PDB file of C-alpha atoms in Angstrom:
ATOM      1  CA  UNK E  21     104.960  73.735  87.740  1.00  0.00           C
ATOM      2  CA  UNK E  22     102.331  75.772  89.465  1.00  0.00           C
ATOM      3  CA  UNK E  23     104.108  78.259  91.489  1.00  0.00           C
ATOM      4  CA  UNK E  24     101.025  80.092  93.520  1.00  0.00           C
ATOM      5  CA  UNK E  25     101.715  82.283  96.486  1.00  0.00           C
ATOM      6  CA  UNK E  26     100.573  80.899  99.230  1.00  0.00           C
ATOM      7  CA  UNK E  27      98.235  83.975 100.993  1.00  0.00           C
ATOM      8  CA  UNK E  28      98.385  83.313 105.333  1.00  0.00           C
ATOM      9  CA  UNK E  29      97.040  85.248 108.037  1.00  0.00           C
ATOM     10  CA  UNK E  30      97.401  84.745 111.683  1.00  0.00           C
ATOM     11  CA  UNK E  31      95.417  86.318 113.802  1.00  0.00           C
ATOM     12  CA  UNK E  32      96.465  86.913 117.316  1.00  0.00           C
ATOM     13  CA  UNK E  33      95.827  88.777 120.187  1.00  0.00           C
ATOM     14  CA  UNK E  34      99.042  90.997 121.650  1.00  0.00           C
ATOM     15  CA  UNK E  35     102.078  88.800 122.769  1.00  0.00           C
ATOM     16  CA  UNK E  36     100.471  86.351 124.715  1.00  0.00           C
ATOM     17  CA  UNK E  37     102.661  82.961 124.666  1.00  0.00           C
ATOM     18  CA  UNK E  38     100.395  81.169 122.370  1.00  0.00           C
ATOM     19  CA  UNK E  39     100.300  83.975 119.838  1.00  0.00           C
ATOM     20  CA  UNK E  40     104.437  84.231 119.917  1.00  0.00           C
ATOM     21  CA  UNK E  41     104.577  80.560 119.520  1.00  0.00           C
ATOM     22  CA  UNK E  42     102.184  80.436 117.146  1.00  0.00           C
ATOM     23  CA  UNK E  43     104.108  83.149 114.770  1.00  0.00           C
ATOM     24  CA  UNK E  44     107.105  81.372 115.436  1.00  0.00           C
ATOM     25  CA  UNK E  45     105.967  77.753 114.367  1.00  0.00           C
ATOM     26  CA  UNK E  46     104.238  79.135 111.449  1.00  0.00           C
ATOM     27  CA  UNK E  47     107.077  81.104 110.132  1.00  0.00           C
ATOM     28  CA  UNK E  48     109.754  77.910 111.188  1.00  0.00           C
ATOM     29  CA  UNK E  49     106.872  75.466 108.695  1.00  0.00           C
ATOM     30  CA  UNK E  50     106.433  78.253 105.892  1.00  0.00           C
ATOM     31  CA  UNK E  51     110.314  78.847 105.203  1.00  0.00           C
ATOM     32  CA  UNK E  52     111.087  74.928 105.520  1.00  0.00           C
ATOM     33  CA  UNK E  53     107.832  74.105 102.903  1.00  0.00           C
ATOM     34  CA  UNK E  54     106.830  77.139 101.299  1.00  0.00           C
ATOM     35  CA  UNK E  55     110.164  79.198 100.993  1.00  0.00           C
ATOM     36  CA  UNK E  56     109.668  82.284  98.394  1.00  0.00           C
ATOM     37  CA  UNK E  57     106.045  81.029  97.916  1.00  0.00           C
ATOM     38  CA  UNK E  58     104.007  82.450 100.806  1.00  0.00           C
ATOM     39  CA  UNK E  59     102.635  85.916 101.998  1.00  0.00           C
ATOM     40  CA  UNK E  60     102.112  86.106 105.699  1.00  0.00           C
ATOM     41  CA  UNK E  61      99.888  88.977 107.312  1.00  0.00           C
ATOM     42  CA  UNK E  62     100.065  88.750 111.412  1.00  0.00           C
ATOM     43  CA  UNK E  63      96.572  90.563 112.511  1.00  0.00           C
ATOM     44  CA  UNK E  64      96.751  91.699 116.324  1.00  0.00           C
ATOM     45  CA  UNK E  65      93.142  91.558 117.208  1.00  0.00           C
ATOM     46  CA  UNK E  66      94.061  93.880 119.928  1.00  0.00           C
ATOM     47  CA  UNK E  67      94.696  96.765 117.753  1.00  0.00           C
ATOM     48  CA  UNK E  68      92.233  95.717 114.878  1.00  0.00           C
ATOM     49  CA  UNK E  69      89.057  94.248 116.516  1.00  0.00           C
ATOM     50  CA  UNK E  70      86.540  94.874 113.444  1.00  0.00           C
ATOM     51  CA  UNK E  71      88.835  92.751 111.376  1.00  0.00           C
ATOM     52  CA  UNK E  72      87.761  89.343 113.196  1.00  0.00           C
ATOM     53  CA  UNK E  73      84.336  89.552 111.757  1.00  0.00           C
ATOM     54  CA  UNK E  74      85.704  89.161 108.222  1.00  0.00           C
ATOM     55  CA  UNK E  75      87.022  86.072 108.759  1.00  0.00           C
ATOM     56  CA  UNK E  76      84.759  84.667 111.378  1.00  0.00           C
ATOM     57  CA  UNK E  77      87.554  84.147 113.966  1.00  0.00           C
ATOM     58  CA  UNK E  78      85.906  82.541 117.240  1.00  0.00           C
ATOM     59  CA  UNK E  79      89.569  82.187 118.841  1.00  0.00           C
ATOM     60  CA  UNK E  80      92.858  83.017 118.967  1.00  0.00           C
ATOM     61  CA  UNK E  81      95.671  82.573 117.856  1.00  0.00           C
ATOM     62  CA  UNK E  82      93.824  81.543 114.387  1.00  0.00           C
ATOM     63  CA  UNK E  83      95.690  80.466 111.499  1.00  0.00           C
ATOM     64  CA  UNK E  84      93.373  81.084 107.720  1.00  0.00           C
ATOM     65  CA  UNK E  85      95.199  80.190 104.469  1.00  0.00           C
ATOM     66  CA  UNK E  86      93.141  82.604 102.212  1.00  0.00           C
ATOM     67  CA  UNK E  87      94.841  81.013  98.964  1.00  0.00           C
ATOM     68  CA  UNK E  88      95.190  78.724  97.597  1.00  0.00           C
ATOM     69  CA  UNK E  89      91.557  77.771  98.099  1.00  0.00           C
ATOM     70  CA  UNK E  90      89.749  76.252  99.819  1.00  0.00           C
ATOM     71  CA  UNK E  91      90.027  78.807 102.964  1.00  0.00           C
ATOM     72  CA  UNK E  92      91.053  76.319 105.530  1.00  0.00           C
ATOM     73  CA  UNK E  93      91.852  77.406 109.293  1.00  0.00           C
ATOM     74  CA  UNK E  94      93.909  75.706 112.223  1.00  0.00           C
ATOM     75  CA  UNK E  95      92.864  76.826 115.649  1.00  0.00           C
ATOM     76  CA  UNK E  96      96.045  76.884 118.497  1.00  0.00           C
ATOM     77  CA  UNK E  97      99.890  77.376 118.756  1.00  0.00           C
ATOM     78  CA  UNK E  98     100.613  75.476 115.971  1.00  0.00           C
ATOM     79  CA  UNK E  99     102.768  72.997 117.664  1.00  0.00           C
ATOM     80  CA  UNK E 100     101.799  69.949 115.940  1.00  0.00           C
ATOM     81  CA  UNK E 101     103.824  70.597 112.799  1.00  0.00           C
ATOM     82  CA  UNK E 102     101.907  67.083 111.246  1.00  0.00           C
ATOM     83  CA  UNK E 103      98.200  68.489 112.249  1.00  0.00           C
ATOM     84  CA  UNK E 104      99.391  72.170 110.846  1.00  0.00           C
ATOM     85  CA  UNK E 105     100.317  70.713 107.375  1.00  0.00           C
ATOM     86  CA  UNK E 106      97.842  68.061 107.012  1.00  0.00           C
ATOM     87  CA  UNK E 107      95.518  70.651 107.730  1.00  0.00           C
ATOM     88  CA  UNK E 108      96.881  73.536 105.333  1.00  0.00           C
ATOM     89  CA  UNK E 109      97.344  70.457 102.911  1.00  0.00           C
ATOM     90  CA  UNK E 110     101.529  71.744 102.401  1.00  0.00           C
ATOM     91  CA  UNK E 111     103.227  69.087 100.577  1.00  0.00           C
ATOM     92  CA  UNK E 112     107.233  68.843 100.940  1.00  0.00           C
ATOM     93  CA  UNK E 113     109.187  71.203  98.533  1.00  0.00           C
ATOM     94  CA  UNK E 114     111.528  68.317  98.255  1.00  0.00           C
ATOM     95  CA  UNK E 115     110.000  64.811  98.992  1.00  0.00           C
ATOM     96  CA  UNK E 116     113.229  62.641 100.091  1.00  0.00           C
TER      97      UNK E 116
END
């Protein structure tokens, strides 16, 4: 069974609501789906500006899944669990 780590970076800006939310949601979706298979990196765009340009990040909070590939990204909070794992493509650990 392929057991890839899944490589995720938010990108926020300070504490605002959305980017608490956002951390929150993600981490609450990555340990119920992806539990010992993911690598999250939270980027505070406050304190690391030039690091937006990488990633061509228009808004914030900004969610890129950098592997497995394709790089996909999910603009918001992240409060639509169904929109956030259609969109990362995370199937259930354990399908019931």
């Amino acid at each position: 069974m392929d057991e890839e780590i899944w490589e995720l970076r938010l990108y926020v800006a300070g504490q605002t609501v959305k980017s608490v939310t956002a951390l929150a949601n993600l981490k609450k979706y990555c340990e119920e789906h992806l539990k010992g298979r993911y690598q999250l990196e939270v980027i505070d765009l406050l304190q690391h500006p030039q690091l937006a340009e990488g990633d061509q990040i228009l808004a914030i909070p900004t969610l890129v899944r950098k592997v497995p590939s394709p790089i996909r990204k999910i603009i918001g909070d992240l409060s639509n669990q169904e929109r956030v794992l259609v969109g990362l493509d995370i199937r259930p650990l354990d399908p019931k």
